[in-house]
Coordinates of C-alpha atoms and ligand atoms in Angstrom, one line a residue:
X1 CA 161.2 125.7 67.0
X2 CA 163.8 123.2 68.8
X3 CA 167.0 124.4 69.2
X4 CA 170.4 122.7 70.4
X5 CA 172.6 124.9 72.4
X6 CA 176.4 123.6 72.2
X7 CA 178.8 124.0 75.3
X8 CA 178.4 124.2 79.6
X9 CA 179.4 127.5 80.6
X10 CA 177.8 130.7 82.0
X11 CA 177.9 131.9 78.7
X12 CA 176.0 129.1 77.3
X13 CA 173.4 129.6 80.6
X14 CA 172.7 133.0 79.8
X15 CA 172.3 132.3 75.8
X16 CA 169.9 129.4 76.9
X17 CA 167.7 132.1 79.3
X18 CA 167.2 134.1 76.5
X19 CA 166.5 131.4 74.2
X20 CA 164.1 129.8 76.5
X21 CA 162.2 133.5 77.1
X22 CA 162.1 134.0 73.4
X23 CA 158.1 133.3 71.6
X24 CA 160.0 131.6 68.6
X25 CA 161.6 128.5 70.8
X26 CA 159.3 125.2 71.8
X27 CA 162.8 122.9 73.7
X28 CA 165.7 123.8 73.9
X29 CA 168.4 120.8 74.2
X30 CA 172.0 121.9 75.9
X31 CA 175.2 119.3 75.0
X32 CA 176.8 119.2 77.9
X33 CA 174.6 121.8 79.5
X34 CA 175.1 121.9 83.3
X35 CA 173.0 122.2 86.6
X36 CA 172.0 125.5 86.0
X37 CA 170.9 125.1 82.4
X38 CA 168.9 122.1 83.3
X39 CA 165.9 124.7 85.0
X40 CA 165.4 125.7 81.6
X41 CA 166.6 123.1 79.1
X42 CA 167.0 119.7 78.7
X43 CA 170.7 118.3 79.2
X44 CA 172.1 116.3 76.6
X45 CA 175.2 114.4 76.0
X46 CA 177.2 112.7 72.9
X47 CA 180.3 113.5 71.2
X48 CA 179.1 116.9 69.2
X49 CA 182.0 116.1 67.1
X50 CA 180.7 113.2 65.7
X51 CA 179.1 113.9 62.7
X52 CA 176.4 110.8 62.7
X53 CA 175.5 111.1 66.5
X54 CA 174.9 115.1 66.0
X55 CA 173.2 115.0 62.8
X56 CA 171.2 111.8 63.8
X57 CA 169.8 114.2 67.3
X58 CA 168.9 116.7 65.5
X59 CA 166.8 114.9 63.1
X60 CA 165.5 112.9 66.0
X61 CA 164.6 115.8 67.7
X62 CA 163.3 117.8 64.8
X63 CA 166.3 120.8 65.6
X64 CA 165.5 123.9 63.8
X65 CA 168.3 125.4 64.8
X66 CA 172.0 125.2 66.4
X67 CA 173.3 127.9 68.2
X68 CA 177.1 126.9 69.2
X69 CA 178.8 128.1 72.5
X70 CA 182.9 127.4 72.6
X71 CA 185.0 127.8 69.3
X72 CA 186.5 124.4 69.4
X73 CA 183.5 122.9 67.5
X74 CA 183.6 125.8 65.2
X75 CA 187.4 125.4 64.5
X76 CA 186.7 121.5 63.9
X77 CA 183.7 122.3 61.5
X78 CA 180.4 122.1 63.0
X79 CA 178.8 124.2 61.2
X80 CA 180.2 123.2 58.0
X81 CA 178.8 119.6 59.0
X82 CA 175.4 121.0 59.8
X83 CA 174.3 123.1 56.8
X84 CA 175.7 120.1 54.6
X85 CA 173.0 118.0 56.4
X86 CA 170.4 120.6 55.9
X87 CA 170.3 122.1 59.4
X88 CA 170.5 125.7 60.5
X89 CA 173.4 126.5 62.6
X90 CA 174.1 130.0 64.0
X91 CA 177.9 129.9 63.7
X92 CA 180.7 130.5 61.4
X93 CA 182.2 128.1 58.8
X94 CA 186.1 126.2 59.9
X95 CA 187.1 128.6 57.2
X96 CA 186.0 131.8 58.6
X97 CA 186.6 130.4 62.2
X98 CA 190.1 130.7 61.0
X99 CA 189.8 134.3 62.7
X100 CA 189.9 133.2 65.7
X101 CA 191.8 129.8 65.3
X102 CA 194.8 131.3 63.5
X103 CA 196.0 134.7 64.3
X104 CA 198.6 134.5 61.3
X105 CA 195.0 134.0 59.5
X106 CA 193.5 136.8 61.3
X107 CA 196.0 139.0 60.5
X108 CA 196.8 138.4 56.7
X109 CA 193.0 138.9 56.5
X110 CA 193.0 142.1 58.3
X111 CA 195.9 143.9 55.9
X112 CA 194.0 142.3 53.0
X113 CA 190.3 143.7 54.0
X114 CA 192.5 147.5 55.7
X115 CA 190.7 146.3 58.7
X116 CA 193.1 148.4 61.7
X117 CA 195.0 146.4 63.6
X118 CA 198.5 146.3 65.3
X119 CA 201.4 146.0 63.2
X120 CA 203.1 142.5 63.3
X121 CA 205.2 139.5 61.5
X122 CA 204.7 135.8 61.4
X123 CA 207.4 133.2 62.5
X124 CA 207.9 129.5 62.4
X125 CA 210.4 127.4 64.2
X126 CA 212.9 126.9 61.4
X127 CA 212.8 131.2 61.4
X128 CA 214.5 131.5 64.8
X129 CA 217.4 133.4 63.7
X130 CA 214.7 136.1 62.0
X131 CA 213.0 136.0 65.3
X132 CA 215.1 137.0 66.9
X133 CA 216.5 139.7 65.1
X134 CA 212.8 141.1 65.1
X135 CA 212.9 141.2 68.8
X136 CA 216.2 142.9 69.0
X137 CA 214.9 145.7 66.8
X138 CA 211.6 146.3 68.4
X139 CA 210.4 148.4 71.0
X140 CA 209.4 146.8 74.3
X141 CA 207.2 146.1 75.6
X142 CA 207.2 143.0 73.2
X143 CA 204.0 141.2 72.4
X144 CA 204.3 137.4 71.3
X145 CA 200.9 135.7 70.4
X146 CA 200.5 131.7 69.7
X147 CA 199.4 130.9 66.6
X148 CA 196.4 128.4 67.3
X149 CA 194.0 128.2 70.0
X150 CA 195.4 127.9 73.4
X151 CA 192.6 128.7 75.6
X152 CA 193.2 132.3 76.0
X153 CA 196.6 131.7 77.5
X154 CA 198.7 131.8 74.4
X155 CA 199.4 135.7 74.5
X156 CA 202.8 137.1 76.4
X157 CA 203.6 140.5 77.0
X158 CA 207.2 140.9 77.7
X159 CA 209.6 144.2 78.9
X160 CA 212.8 142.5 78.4
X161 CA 214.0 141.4 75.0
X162 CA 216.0 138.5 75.8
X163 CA 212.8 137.4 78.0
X164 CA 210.6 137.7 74.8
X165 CA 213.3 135.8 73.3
X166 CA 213.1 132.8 75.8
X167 CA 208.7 132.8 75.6
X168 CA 209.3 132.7 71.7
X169 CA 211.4 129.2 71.9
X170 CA 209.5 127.9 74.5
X171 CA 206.4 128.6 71.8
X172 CA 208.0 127.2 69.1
X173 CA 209.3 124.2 71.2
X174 CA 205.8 123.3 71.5
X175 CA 204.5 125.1 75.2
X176 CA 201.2 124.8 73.5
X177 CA 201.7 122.2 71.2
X178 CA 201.0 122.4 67.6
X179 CA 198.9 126.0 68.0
X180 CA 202.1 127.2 69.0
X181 CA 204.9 126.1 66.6
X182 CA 204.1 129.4 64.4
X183 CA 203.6 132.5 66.5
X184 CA 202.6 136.1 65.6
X185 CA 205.1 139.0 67.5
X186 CA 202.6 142.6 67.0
X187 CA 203.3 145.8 68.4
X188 CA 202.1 147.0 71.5
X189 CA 199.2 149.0 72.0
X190 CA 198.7 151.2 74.6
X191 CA 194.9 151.8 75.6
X192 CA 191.6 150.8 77.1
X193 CA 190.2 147.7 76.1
X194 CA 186.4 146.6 74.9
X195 CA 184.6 143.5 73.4
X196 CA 181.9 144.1 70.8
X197 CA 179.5 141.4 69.4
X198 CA 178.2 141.7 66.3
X199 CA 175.0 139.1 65.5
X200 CA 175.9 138.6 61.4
X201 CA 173.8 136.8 58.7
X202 CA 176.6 137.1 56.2
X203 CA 175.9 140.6 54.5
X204 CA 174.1 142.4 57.3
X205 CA 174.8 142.5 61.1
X206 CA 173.9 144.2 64.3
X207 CA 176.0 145.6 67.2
X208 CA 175.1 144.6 70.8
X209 CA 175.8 146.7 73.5
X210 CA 179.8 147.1 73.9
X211 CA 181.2 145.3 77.2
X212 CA 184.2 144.7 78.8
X213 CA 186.0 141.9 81.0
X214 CA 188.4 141.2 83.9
X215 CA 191.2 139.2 82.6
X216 CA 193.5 138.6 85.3
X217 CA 192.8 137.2 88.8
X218 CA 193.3 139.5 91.4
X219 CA 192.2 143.2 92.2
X220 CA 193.4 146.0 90.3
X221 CA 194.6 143.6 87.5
X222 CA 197.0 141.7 89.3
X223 CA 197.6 138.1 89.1
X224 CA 197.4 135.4 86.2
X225 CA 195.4 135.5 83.3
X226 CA 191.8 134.2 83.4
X227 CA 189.0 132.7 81.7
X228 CA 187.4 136.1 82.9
X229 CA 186.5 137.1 86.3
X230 CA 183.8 139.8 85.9
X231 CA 182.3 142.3 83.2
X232 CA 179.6 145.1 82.4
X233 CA 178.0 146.6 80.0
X234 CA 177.7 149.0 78.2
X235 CA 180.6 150.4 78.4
X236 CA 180.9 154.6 78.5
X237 CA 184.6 153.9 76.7
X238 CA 183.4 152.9 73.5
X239 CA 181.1 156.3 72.1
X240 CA 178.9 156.3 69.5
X241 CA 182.3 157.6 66.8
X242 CA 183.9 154.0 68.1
X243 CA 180.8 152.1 67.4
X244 CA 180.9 153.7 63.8
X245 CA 184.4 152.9 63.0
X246 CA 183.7 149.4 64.3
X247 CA 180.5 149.0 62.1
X248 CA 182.4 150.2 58.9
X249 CA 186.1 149.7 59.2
X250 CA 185.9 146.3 61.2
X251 CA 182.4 144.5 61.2
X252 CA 181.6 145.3 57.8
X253 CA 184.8 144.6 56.2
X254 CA 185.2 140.8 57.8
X255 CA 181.7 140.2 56.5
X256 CA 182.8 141.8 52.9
X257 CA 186.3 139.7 53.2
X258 CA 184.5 136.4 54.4
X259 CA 181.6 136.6 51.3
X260 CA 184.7 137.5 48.8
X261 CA 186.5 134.0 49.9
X262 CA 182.4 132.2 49.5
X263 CA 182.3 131.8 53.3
X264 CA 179.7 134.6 54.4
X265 CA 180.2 134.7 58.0
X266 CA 177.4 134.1 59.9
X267 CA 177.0 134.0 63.6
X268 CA 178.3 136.1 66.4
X269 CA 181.6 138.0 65.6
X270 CA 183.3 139.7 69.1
X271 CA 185.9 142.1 67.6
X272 CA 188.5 142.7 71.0
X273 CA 189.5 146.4 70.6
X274 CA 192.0 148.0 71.9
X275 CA 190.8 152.2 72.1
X276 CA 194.1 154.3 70.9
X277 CA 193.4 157.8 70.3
X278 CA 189.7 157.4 70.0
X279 CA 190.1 154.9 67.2
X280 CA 189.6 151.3 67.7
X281 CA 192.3 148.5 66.6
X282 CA 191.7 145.0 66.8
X283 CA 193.1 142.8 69.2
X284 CA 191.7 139.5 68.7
X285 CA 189.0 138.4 67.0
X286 CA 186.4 135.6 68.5
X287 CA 184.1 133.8 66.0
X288 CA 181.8 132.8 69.2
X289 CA 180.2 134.7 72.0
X290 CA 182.7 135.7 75.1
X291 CA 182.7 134.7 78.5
X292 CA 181.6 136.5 80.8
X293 CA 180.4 139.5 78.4
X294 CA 177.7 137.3 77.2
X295 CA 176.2 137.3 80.7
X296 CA 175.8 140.8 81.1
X297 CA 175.1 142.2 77.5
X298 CA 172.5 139.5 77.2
X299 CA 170.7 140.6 80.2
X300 CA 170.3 143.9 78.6
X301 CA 168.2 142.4 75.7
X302 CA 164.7 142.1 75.3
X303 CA 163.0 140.7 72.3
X304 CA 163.3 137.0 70.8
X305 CA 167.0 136.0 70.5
X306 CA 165.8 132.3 68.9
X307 CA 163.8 134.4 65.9
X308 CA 167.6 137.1 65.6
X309 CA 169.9 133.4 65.7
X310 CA 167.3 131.9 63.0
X311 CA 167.2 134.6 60.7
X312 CA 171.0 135.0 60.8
X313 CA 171.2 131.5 60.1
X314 CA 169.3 131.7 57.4
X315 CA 170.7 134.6 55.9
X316 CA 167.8 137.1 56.2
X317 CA 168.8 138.7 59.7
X318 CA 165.7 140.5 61.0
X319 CA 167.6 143.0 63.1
X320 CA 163.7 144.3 65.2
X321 CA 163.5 140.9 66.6
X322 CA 165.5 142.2 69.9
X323 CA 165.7 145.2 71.3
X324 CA 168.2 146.7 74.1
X325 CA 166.9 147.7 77.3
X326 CA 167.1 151.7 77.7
X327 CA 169.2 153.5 80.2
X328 CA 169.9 150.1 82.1
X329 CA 173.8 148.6 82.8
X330 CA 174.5 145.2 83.5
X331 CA 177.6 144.1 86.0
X332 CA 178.8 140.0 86.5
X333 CA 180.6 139.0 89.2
X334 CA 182.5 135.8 89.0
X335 CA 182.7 133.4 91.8
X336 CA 185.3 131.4 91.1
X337 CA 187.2 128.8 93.3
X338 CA 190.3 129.9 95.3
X339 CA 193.5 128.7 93.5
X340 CA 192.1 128.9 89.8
X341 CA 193.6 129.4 87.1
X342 CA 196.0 126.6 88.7
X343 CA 195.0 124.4 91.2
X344 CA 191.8 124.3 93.3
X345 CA 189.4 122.1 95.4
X346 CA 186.2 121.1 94.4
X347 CA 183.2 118.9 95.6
X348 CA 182.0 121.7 98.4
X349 CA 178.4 122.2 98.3
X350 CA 177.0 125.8 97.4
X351 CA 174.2 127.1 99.3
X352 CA 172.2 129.9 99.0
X353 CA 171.3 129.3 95.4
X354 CA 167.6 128.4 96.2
X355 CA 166.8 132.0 98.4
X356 CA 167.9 133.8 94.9
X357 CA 166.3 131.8 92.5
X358 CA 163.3 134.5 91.5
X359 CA 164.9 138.0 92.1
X360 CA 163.9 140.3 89.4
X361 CA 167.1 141.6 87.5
X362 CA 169.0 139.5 89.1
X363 CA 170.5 136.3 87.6
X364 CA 172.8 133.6 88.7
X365 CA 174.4 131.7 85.9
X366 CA 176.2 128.5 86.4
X367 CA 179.7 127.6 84.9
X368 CA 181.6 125.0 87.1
X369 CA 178.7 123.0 89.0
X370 CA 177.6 119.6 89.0
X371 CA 175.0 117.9 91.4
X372 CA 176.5 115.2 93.8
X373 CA 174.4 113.7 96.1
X374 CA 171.2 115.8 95.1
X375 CA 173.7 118.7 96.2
X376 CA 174.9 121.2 93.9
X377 CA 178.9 121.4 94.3
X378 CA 181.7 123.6 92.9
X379 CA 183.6 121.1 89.9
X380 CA 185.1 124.2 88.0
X381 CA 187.5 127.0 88.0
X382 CA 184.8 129.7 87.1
X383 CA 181.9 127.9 89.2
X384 CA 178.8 130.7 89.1
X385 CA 178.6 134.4 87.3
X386 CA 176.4 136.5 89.4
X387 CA 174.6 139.7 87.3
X388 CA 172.6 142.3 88.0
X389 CA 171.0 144.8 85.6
X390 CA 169.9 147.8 87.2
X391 CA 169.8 152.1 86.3
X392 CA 173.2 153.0 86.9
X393 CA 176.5 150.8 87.0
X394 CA 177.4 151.7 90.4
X395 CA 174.1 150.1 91.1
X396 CA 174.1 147.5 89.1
X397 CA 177.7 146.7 90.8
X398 CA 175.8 146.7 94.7
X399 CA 173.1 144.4 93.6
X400 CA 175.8 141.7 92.3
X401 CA 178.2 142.1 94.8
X402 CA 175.4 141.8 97.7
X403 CA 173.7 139.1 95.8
X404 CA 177.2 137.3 95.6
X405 CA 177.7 137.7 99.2
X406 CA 174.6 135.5 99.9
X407 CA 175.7 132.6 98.2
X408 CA 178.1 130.3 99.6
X409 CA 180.7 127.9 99.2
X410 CA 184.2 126.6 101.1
X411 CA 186.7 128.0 98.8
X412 CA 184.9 130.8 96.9
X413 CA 186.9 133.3 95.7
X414 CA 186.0 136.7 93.7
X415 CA 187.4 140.2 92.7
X416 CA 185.7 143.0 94.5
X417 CA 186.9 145.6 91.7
X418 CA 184.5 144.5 88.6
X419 CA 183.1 147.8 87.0
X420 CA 185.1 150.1 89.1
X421 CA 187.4 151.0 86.0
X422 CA 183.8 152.6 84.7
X423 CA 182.3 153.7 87.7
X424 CA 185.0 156.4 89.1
Ligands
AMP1 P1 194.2 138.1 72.9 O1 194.1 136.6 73.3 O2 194.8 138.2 71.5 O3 193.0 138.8 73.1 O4 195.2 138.7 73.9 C1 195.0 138.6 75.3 C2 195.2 139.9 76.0 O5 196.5 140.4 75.8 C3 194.3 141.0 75.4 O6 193.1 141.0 76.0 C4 195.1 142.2 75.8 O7 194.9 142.6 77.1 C5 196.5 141.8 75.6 N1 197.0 142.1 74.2 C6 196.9 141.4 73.1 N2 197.5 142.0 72.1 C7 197.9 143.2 72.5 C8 198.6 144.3 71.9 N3 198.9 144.2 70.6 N4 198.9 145.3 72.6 C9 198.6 145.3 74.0 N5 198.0 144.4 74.6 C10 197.6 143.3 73.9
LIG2 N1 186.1 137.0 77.6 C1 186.9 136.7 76.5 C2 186.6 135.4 75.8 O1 185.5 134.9 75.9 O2 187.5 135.0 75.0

């Protein structure tokens, strides 16, 4: 079948990789795709938003199925758009996208469905008064959420109330524009953190293997937050009891809520946890794959991803399509530009790509390229995601790192901590 993979990222070159290795996929289109993707797929552009460009590809092309990266075009419909035209997407509805473009939404759903969660209220602008009395009566450290999407910058954690205070005017006052005039303040949960994917057809789901990410910038957590600077997977925080309560109390519920409202999720649901006392809470919910789990948890899958997608999208998941890879670990390093998340430099050529192009295990997934002057240069924040899969995460660790250290550009920049958290 012909598939259309929506987005640019690493995340979108891994999902691509495993699409083009699956028996079930014939070409695979990418919209915008980048330099990376291009080895494997064909690179397509047009506004994905517009309803009569996209459906006219895909009809053109003969598209069997969509699979759909970043959850802008899932909060704006997509898929909505795409089963109305008769076409399979692998992707929730706007509705159920609502879990990750509202967190009001999220968490009115969560109390409905007794899915476990921090305890929270909602506020609007015209509520400032109520606000603030909130904040003076909770315990710190305070944690204030945007409402809408804000490209994973719209959460504050704060340790001083009349701080809190300040971040929860500046949100109303617009700091992220509408997705901020209502914000969500939640208590603070104390614990380690994991991301858990969950491929759903609408009734039944699977689990991947649980990962986790890097927020922040710097080296032992330090600096701003990030896109996401490194991850691994699996990882030995979340035990089999976790993976339990997230199948029954989280996974299964949304996909109980969602069919109660008629909007069966279907697609890839990534539950954030937040581990307290052995038992999982939810964080945030994603309605897409993340970035960069997605480059190490699909490196630990074997099988045809383009036959699990279809199935899901059709509402008959056939769960045997994949399989994971047994006692392996997978560990991304990002290799970012110095500067991000603010400013940086781009346009400098990266070499060593070519030397690394065939090493077995070992995979190098573009984010930020673009070619200029038949050279491949840095134009992005999070320019390359380096993984290696390997018998033990320490190892798996070495052969990133020393693979990282082979490839070169003028301001590359990278933590040198990814996996440790797991490893000591
Ligand atoms: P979110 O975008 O909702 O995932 O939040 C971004 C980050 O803020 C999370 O990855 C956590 O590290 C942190 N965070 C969010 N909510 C909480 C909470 N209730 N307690 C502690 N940390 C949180
Ligand atoms: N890595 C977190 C995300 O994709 O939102």
């Amino acid at each position: 079948m012909n598939i259309l993979v929506i987005g640019s990222g690493g995340r979108e070159h891994a999902l691509c990789l495993k699409l083009y290795e699956s028996d079930n996929s014939n070409n695979i289109y990418c919209n915008p795709g980048n330099p990376g993707i291009q080895q494997i797929a064909q690179n397509v552009q047009f506004d994905v938003n517009n309803e009569d460009l996209l459906i006219s590809f895909c009809k053109d092309e003969k598209i069997k199925l969509v699979v759909v990266g970043p959850e802008q075009p899932l909060a704006m419909g997509i898929a909505d758009k795409l089963r109305q035209n008769g076409i399979n997407c692998f992707g929730p509805s706007e509705y159920a996208s609502q879990l990750e473009s509202s967190k009001s939404f999220a968490k009115e759903f969560m109390d409905e469905f007794n899915i476990p969660t921090a305890s929270y209220k909602t506020f609007e602008s015209k509520d400032l008064s109520d606000c603030f009395r909130y904040i003076e009566n909770s315990d710190l450290p305070i944690v204030i959420k945007a409402d809408g999407l804000a490209g994973g910058k719209g959460v504050y954690i704060s340790n001083d109330k009349n701080e809190a205070k300040q971040i929860a005017e500046d949100f109303f006052e617009g700091k992220f524009g509408e997705a901020s005039k209502k914000i969500v303040i939640e208590q603070f949960l104390d614990g380690v953190e994991a991301s858990i994917f969950a491929i759903c057809d609408g009734e039944n789901f699977i689990l991947l293997p649980p990962s986790q990410d890097y927020k922040r910038a710097k080296d032992g957590d330090l600096g701003l937050n990030t896109g996401g600077m490194g991850s691994f997977s699996p990882t030995p925080f979340v035990d089999y009891k976790i993976l339990e309560d997230v199948k029954t109390k989280i996974v299964s519920q949304v996909l109980k809520g969602m069919k109660s409202r008629k909007n069966r999720f279907i697609g890839c649901l990534f539950v954030g946890i937040m581990i307290v006392n052995n038992k999982p809470f939810v964080i945030e919910f994603n309605v897409r794959f993340g970035d960069p789990e997605t480059q190490s948890v699909l490196s630990l899958i074997e099988g045809d991803l383009a036959k699990l997608f279809y199935t899901a999208s059709i509402g008959s998941l056939e769960k045997n399509c994949i399989s994971i890879k047994k006692d392996k670990y997978a560990c991304t390093v990002i290799l970012a530009s110095e500067g991000y998340p603010e400013n940086f430099n781009k346009g400098f050529e990266i070499k060593g790509l070519q030397n690394n192009s065939s090493l077995k295990d070992r995979f190098i997934f573009h984010a930020g390229t673009k070619i200029e002057n038949n050279k491949i240069v840095n134009s992005g924040g999070r320019v390359l995601g380096i993984t290696a899969v390997a018998n033990s995460l320490k190892e798996a660790k070495e052969n990133a790192y020393n693979l990282a250290e082979g490839i070169d550009f003028e301001n590359k920049y990278y933590r040198r901590d990814i996996a440790d958290s797991a490893i000591k």
